[in-house]
GROMACS .gro file of C-alpha atoms in nm:
model
  345
    1LEU     CA    1   0.916  -1.018  -2.856
    2THR     CA    2   0.782  -1.219  -3.151
    3ALA     CA    3   0.430  -1.077  -3.128
    4ALA     CA    4   0.531  -0.716  -3.061
    5PRO     CA    5   0.470  -0.467  -3.345
    6HIS     CA    6   0.780  -0.310  -3.502
    7GLU     CA    7   0.696   0.038  -3.372
    8ALA     CA    8   0.715  -0.090  -3.014
    9PHE     CA    9   1.094  -0.086  -3.038
   10GLY     CA   10   1.116   0.285  -3.104
   11PRO     CA   11   1.125   0.562  -2.841
   12GLY     CA   12   0.873   0.486  -2.569
   13ASP     CA   13   0.542   0.669  -2.534
   14PRO     CA   14   0.510   0.827  -2.186
   15HIS     CA   15   0.143   0.731  -2.187
   16GLY     CA   16   0.244   0.364  -2.176
   17ARG     CA   17   0.202   0.081  -2.424
   18PRO     CA   18  -0.159   0.057  -2.548
   19GLU     CA   19  -0.149  -0.322  -2.501
   20LEU     CA   20  -0.081  -0.281  -2.128
   21ARG     CA   21  -0.330   0.002  -2.082
   22ARG     CA   22  -0.605  -0.207  -2.245
   23ALA     CA   23  -0.519  -0.508  -2.030
   24LEU     CA   24  -0.513  -0.296  -1.714
   25ALA     CA   25  -0.845  -0.128  -1.791
   26ASP     CA   26  -1.012  -0.468  -1.820
   27TYR     CA   27  -0.836  -0.621  -1.520
   28LEU     CA   28  -0.890  -0.327  -1.282
   29ALA     CA   29  -1.259  -0.309  -1.372
   30ARG     CA   30  -1.303  -0.680  -1.312
   31ALA     CA   31  -1.085  -0.725  -1.005
   32ARG     CA   32  -1.102  -0.388  -0.827
   33GLY     CA   33  -1.418  -0.217  -0.952
   34VAL     CA   34  -1.223   0.067  -1.116
   35ARG     CA   35  -1.414   0.272  -1.373
   36THR     CA   36  -1.181   0.372  -1.655
   37ASP     CA   37  -1.072   0.331  -2.015
   38PRO     CA   38  -0.720   0.290  -2.159
   39GLY     CA   39  -0.691   0.660  -2.239
   40ARG     CA   40  -0.714   0.752  -1.870
   41ILE     CA   41  -0.434   0.518  -1.762
   42VAL     CA   42  -0.075   0.641  -1.749
   43VAL     CA   43   0.197   0.383  -1.692
   44CYS     CA   44   0.471   0.470  -1.443
   45SER     CA   45   0.750   0.290  -1.257
   46GLY     CA   46   0.568   0.255  -0.926
   47PHE     CA   47   0.382   0.444  -0.657
   48ALA     CA   48   0.673   0.672  -0.566
   49HIS     CA   49   0.713   0.770  -0.930
   50ALA     CA   50   0.341   0.850  -0.946
   51LEU     CA   51   0.377   1.078  -0.643
   52ARG     CA   52   0.671   1.257  -0.803
   53LEU     CA   53   0.478   1.314  -1.125
   54LEU     CA   54   0.167   1.439  -0.949
   55SER     CA   55   0.376   1.669  -0.731
   56GLY     CA   56   0.528   1.816  -1.045
   57THR     CA   57   0.185   1.920  -1.174
   58ARG     CA   58   0.123   2.144  -0.869
   59LEU     CA   59  -0.207   1.966  -0.816
   60LEU     CA   60  -0.128   1.878  -0.455
   61ARG     CA   61   0.012   2.206  -0.320
   62PRO     CA   62   0.033   2.360  -0.069
   63ARG     CA   63  -0.123   2.118   0.184
   64MET     CA   64  -0.216   1.755   0.156
   65ALA     CA   65  -0.376   1.522   0.411
   66VAL     CA   66  -0.210   1.185   0.477
   67GLU     CA   67  -0.282   0.909   0.725
   68SER     CA   68  -0.108   0.953   1.061
   69TYR     CA   69   0.076   0.624   1.002
   70GLY     CA   70   0.241   0.560   0.667
   71LEU     CA   71   0.573   0.547   0.484
   72ALA     CA   72   0.810   0.828   0.577
   73PHE     CA   73   0.962   0.794   0.229
   74HIS     CA   74   0.636   0.905   0.069
   75ARG     CA   75   0.604   1.198   0.307
   76SER     CA   76   0.960   1.304   0.226
   77LEU     CA   77   0.883   1.302  -0.148
   78LEU     CA   78   0.591   1.533  -0.092
   79SER     CA   79   0.789   1.758   0.141
   80SER     CA   80   1.071   1.793  -0.111
   81ALA     CA   81   0.812   1.916  -0.364
   82GLY     CA   82   0.698   2.190  -0.127
   83ILE     CA   83   0.386   2.008  -0.007
   84ARG     CA   84   0.307   2.015   0.364
   85THR     CA   85   0.145   1.693   0.488
   86ILE     CA   86  -0.128   1.707   0.752
   87PRO     CA   87  -0.188   1.383   0.949
   88LEU     CA   88  -0.538   1.236   0.969
   89PRO     CA   89  -0.608   1.036   1.287
   90LEU     CA   90  -0.665   0.661   1.253
   91ASP     CA   91  -0.869   0.402   1.436
   92ALA     CA   92  -0.986   0.048   1.362
   93ASP     CA   93  -1.205   0.177   1.077
   94GLY     CA   94  -0.923   0.364   0.903
   95ALA     CA   95  -0.863   0.736   0.861
   96LEU     CA   96  -1.109   0.982   1.013
   97THR     CA   97  -1.197   1.141   0.680
   98ASP     CA   98  -1.483   1.347   0.822
   99GLY     CA   99  -1.212   1.582   0.947
  100LEU     CA  100  -1.103   1.674   0.593
  101ALA     CA  101  -1.364   1.951   0.572
  102THR     CA  102  -1.215   2.125   0.876
  103LEU     CA  103  -0.865   2.162   0.726
  104ASP     CA  104  -0.800   2.489   0.544
  105GLY     CA  105  -0.602   2.511   0.220
  106LEU     CA  106  -0.621   2.138   0.157
  107ARG     CA  107  -0.585   2.030  -0.206
  108ALA     CA  108  -0.567   1.652  -0.179
  109ALA     CA  109  -0.580   1.352   0.055
  110LEU     CA  110  -0.366   1.036   0.027
  111LEU     CA  111  -0.541   0.723   0.158
  112THR     CA  112  -0.483   0.346   0.165
  113PRO     CA  113  -0.851   0.236   0.170
  114ALA     CA  114  -0.815  -0.136   0.089
  115HIS     CA  115  -0.567  -0.211   0.368
  116GLN     CA  116  -0.421   0.071   0.574
  117PHE     CA  117  -0.045   0.052   0.592
  118PRO     CA  118   0.088  -0.030   0.842
  119THR     CA  119  -0.193  -0.057   1.097
  120GLY     CA  120  -0.418  -0.276   0.880
  121GLY     CA  121  -0.790  -0.275   0.815
  122PRO     CA  122  -1.005  -0.133   0.533
  123LEU     CA  123  -1.151   0.217   0.530
  124HIS     CA  124  -1.510   0.208   0.657
  125PRO     CA  125  -1.773   0.267   0.384
  126GLU     CA  126  -1.902   0.582   0.556
  127ARG     CA  127  -1.549   0.724   0.563
  128ARG     CA  128  -1.497   0.638   0.198
  129ALA     CA  129  -1.813   0.831   0.118
  130ALA     CA  130  -1.700   1.121   0.338
  131ALA     CA  131  -1.368   1.147   0.152
  132VAL     CA  132  -1.544   1.156  -0.185
  133ALA     CA  133  -1.798   1.410  -0.060
  134TRP     CA  134  -1.517   1.636   0.063
  135ALA     CA  135  -1.342   1.613  -0.277
  136ARG     CA  136  -1.663   1.702  -0.463
  137GLU     CA  137  -1.752   1.995  -0.240
  138SER     CA  138  -1.402   2.142  -0.215
  139GLY     CA  139  -1.274   2.063  -0.564
  140GLY     CA  140  -1.001   1.851  -0.406
  141LEU     CA  141  -0.856   1.516  -0.505
  142VAL     CA  142  -0.833   1.180  -0.333
  143LEU     CA  143  -0.520   0.975  -0.412
  144GLU     CA  144  -0.603   0.607  -0.361
  145ASP     CA  145  -0.299   0.393  -0.291
  146ASP     CA  146  -0.433   0.043  -0.355
  147TYR     CA  147  -0.192  -0.111  -0.108
  148ASP     CA  148  -0.239  -0.490  -0.083
  149GLY     CA  149  -0.579  -0.461  -0.251
  150GLU     CA  150  -0.551  -0.804  -0.414
  151PHE     CA  151  -0.452  -0.998  -0.101
  152ARG     CA  152  -0.759  -1.038   0.117
  153TYR     CA  153  -0.810  -1.360   0.311
  154ASP     CA  154  -1.127  -1.346   0.517
  155ARG     CA  155  -1.368  -1.170   0.278
  156ARG     CA  156  -1.402  -1.067  -0.083
  157PRO     CA  157  -1.173  -0.784  -0.197
  158VAL     CA  158  -1.288  -0.435  -0.107
  159GLY     CA  159  -1.376  -0.237  -0.419
  160ALA     CA  160  -1.175   0.070  -0.511
  161VAL     CA  161  -1.291   0.411  -0.386
  162GLN     CA  162  -1.227   0.535  -0.740
  163GLY     CA  163  -1.546   0.359  -0.847
  164LEU     CA  164  -1.746   0.610  -0.639
  165ASP     CA  165  -1.619   0.911  -0.836
  166PRO     CA  166  -1.366   0.867  -1.120
  167ASP     CA  167  -1.345   1.246  -1.163
  168ARG     CA  168  -1.227   1.311  -0.807
  169VAL     CA  169  -1.031   0.996  -0.715
  170LEU     CA  170  -0.691   0.909  -0.864
  171TYR     CA  171  -0.626   0.536  -0.844
  172LEU     CA  172  -0.259   0.437  -0.806
  173GLY     CA  173  -0.132   0.079  -0.823
  174SER     CA  174   0.173  -0.132  -0.900
  175VAL     CA  175   0.304  -0.489  -0.912
  176SER     CA  176   0.537  -0.436  -0.614
  177LYS     CA  177   0.333  -0.668  -0.390
  178SER     CA  178   0.178  -0.903  -0.645
  179LEU     CA  179   0.504  -0.972  -0.834
  180SER     CA  180   0.811  -0.787  -0.707
  181PRO     CA  181   0.928  -0.432  -0.628
  182ALA     CA  182   1.226  -0.506  -0.853
  183LEU     CA  183   0.990  -0.496  -1.152
  184ARG     CA  184   0.940  -0.122  -1.186
  185LEU     CA  185   0.583  -0.112  -1.316
  186GLY     CA  186   0.289   0.087  -1.188
  187TRP     CA  187  -0.009   0.281  -1.316
  188MET     CA  188  -0.221   0.586  -1.253
  189VAL     CA  189  -0.592   0.593  -1.336
  190LEU     CA  190  -0.665   0.962  -1.379
  191PRO     CA  191  -0.963   1.190  -1.438
  192ASP     CA  192  -0.981   1.294  -1.804
  193GLN     CA  193  -0.883   1.652  -1.729
  194LEU     CA  194  -0.557   1.550  -1.559
  195VAL     CA  195  -0.413   1.312  -1.818
  196ASP     CA  196  -0.242   1.577  -2.031
  197ARG     CA  197  -0.098   1.753  -1.725
  198VAL     CA  198   0.057   1.433  -1.595
  199LEU     CA  199   0.194   1.342  -1.938
  200ALA     CA  200   0.350   1.689  -1.963
  201ALA     CA  201   0.520   1.632  -1.628
  202LYS     CA  202   0.646   1.295  -1.747
  203GLY     CA  203   0.808   1.432  -2.065
  204GLU     CA  204   0.803   1.360  -2.437
  205ARG     CA  205   0.959   1.013  -2.417
  206GLU     CA  206   0.930   0.725  -2.173
  207GLY     CA  207   1.236   0.738  -1.949
  208TRP     CA  208   1.135   0.503  -1.668
  209THR     CA  209   0.956   0.186  -1.775
  210GLY     CA  210   1.082  -0.055  -2.040
  211VAL     CA  211   0.859  -0.144  -2.333
  212ILE     CA  212   0.940  -0.514  -2.311
  213ASP     CA  213   0.836  -0.524  -1.944
  214GLN     CA  214   0.507  -0.355  -2.035
  215LEU     CA  215   0.436  -0.595  -2.319
  216THR     CA  216   0.520  -0.893  -2.098
  217LEU     CA  217   0.287  -0.779  -1.820
  218ALA     CA  218   0.009  -0.715  -2.075
  219ASP     CA  219   0.046  -1.069  -2.207
  220PHE     CA  220   0.059  -1.211  -1.853
  221ILE     CA  221  -0.269  -1.037  -1.766
  222GLU     CA  222  -0.452  -1.118  -2.090
  223SER     CA  223  -0.351  -1.485  -2.081
  224GLY     CA  224  -0.500  -1.530  -1.733
  225GLY     CA  225  -0.159  -1.606  -1.588
  226TYR     CA  226  -0.163  -1.303  -1.362
  227ASP     CA  227  -0.500  -1.398  -1.208
  228GLY     CA  228  -0.375  -1.750  -1.148
  229HIS     CA  229  -0.055  -1.623  -0.990
  230VAL     CA  230  -0.245  -1.392  -0.754
  231ARG     CA  231  -0.477  -1.677  -0.649
  232ARG     CA  232  -0.182  -1.907  -0.575
  233MET     CA  233   0.005  -1.641  -0.380
  234ARG     CA  234  -0.307  -1.549  -0.185
  235GLN     CA  235  -0.334  -1.910  -0.069
  236ARG     CA  236   0.036  -1.924   0.021
  237TYR     CA  237   0.029  -1.598   0.214
  238ARG     CA  238  -0.286  -1.700   0.397
  239ARG     CA  239  -0.114  -2.020   0.513
  240ARG     CA  240   0.181  -1.815   0.635
  241ARG     CA  241  -0.047  -1.570   0.814
  242ASP     CA  242  -0.230  -1.857   0.984
  243GLN     CA  243   0.102  -2.013   1.087
  244LEU     CA  244   0.218  -1.681   1.232
  245VAL     CA  245  -0.105  -1.632   1.429
  246ALA     CA  246  -0.107  -1.990   1.559
  247THR     CA  247   0.258  -1.976   1.668
  248LEU     CA  248   0.206  -1.650   1.856
  249ALA     CA  249  -0.113  -1.780   2.021
  250GLU     CA  250   0.086  -2.078   2.151
  251ARG     CA  251   0.412  -1.913   2.250
  252ALA     CA  252   0.325  -1.547   2.312
  253PRO     CA  253  -0.047  -1.529   2.391
  254HIS     CA  254  -0.002  -1.189   2.559
  255VAL     CA  255   0.088  -1.032   2.221
  256ARG     CA  256  -0.217  -0.929   2.020
  257VAL     CA  257  -0.196  -0.961   1.641
  258SER     CA  258  -0.388  -0.713   1.425
  259GLY     CA  259  -0.416  -0.608   1.061
  260ILE     CA  260  -0.431  -0.968   0.941
  261ALA     CA  261  -0.745  -0.971   0.724
  262ALA     CA  262  -0.540  -0.868   0.421
  263GLY     CA  263  -0.194  -0.785   0.300
  264LEU     CA  264   0.151  -0.926   0.357
  265HIS     CA  265   0.220  -0.802   0.708
  266ALA     CA  266   0.080  -0.808   1.059
  267VAL     CA  267   0.113  -0.572   1.354
  268LEU     CA  268   0.214  -0.722   1.688
  269GLU     CA  269   0.086  -0.501   1.969
  270LEU     CA  270   0.346  -0.486   2.247
  271PRO     CA  271   0.337  -0.382   2.612
  272PRO     CA  272   0.407  -0.009   2.660
  273GLY     CA  273   0.772   0.087   2.648
  274THR     CA  274   0.896  -0.237   2.489
  275GLU     CA  275   0.914  -0.153   2.117
  276ARG     CA  276   1.280  -0.048   2.107
  277SER     CA  277   1.404  -0.341   2.313
  278ALA     CA  278   1.202  -0.582   2.096
  279LEU     CA  279   1.363  -0.435   1.783
  280ARG     CA  280   1.709  -0.479   1.931
  281ALA     CA  281   1.627  -0.837   2.029
  282ALA     CA  282   1.494  -0.908   1.679
  283ALA     CA  283   1.810  -0.769   1.519
  284TRP     CA  284   2.014  -0.992   1.750
  285GLN     CA  285   1.811  -1.288   1.623
  286GLY     CA  286   1.885  -1.188   1.261
  287LEU     CA  287   1.535  -1.059   1.188
  288ALA     CA  288   1.458  -0.746   0.987
  289LEU     CA  289   1.152  -0.590   1.150
  290ASP     CA  290   1.015  -0.239   1.178
  291GLY     CA  291   0.873  -0.067   1.480
  292LEU     CA  292   0.529   0.088   1.452
  293GLY     CA  293   0.673   0.419   1.570
  294GLY     CA  294   0.887   0.449   1.257
  295TYR     CA  295   0.572   0.497   1.049
  296ARG     CA  296   0.414   0.765   1.268
  297HIS     CA  297   0.375   1.114   1.123
  298PRO     CA  298   0.590   1.358   1.327
  299ASP     CA  299   0.290   1.591   1.373
  300ALA     CA  300   0.044   1.319   1.478
  301THR     CA  301  -0.129   1.386   1.809
  302THR     CA  302  -0.300   1.052   1.866
  303PRO     CA  303  -0.159   0.803   2.122
  304HIS     CA  304   0.150   0.610   2.014
  305PRO     CA  305   0.109   0.237   2.086
  306ASP     CA  306   0.416   0.014   2.084
  307GLY     CA  307   0.425  -0.252   1.815
  308LEU     CA  308   0.618  -0.445   1.555
  309VAL     CA  309   0.538  -0.454   1.184
  310VAL     CA  310   0.609  -0.810   1.068
  311GLY     CA  311   0.621  -0.891   0.698
  312TYR     CA  312   0.556  -1.262   0.654
  313ALA     CA  313   0.592  -1.290   0.275
  314THR     CA  314   0.969  -1.251   0.244
  315PRO     CA  315   1.136  -1.553   0.413
  316PRO     CA  316   1.188  -1.860   0.190
  317GLU     CA  317   0.966  -2.158   0.265
  318HIS     CA  318   1.249  -2.360   0.418
  319SER     CA  319   1.333  -2.089   0.672
  320PHE     CA  320   0.989  -1.958   0.765
  321ALA     CA  321   0.944  -2.181   1.070
  322GLY     CA  322   1.288  -2.080   1.196
  323ALA     CA  323   1.202  -1.714   1.145
  324LEU     CA  324   0.887  -1.756   1.353
  325ASP     CA  325   1.089  -1.925   1.626
  326ALA     CA  326   1.338  -1.636   1.627
  327LEU     CA  327   1.050  -1.386   1.639
  328CYS     CA  328   0.904  -1.549   1.949
  329ARG     CA  329   1.242  -1.536   2.124
  330ALA     CA  330   1.268  -1.165   2.048
  331LEU     CA  331   0.927  -1.070   2.190
  332PRO     CA  332   0.906  -0.916   2.538
  333PRO     CA  333   0.759  -1.133   2.815
  334GLU     CA  334   0.417  -1.072   2.961
  335GLN     CA  335   0.411  -0.777   3.199
  336THR     CA  336   0.343  -1.002   3.501
  337GLU     CA  337   0.644  -1.215   3.409
  338LEU     CA  338   0.853  -0.901   3.365
  339ALA     CA  339   0.746  -0.774   3.708
  340GLU     CA  340   0.840  -1.106   3.868
  341LEU     CA  341   1.182  -1.101   3.699
  342THR     CA  342   1.241  -0.744   3.815
  343GLU     CA  343   1.143  -0.835   4.172
  344LEU     CA  344   1.382  -1.130   4.171
  345THR     CA  345   1.663  -0.912   4.041
   0.00000   0.00000   0.00000
């Protein structure tokens, strides 16, 4: 507040405070390999707000490719804007982006290249290149949701796809995972030709993100505090991930854990037909978990494995061990054990 210029306390600029845009341009280049300048960054209140703004520009209509597993909330935002979403199949290497060229009438593709949500894993380099090649040849756009991009544990962070082609890839990020979803701050890194269109969709004055929050985040980044915070949280989340994996290996070795190289969640692969009962058991234990099926696109044609999506960042330190204990009690037994119990019954 003391250092802020007087004009900062007037009506907000929908472009975002220049202090924050300068700080983000430097940080994203250094930490994520994003190629940009402050003029190409538009501040928003989060990823969902970015989707709403882009939908309002008509850039994404009438059809847009999305990953076959993702947040239904995001798909509903696109659907309400008249955009039909087409699911891209997934495997261990991410979305099968080579199929983009076979889809007619496609204007854009929404991907989570750094860490696919919820199945986990980065997008393979060849598939990153295929997505960019499709965008160049078709005149389409790639929307890069940098989900969990800063929280990698077993290797260096994967660079942003935007670095391959800043004119065809829109980079979207926020502080929802690094700080809190309660702090409504996000950003769009746009091609030059799209900045004015997005600002027109946003309106003449900033109506979403507070100036003081923007100035505070800019100061946090420029002071080095944000980098230090991310490093500390990365270490804490890695310890929690390791504790989760070790506990499951000891008490439920029949349950395979995947998607753990990055992010704040893991997927527990369950025996077929046990997802719903495991969710009921978890709720009985007081755990808030999601089933993998809840993230599946309704038009997806790939097989539907049973699984639980377990976020390990939320519980307080003093209750994390108890939460793991409750999770193990909620998991289905091994199929051989289940068969023996059924035979006895």
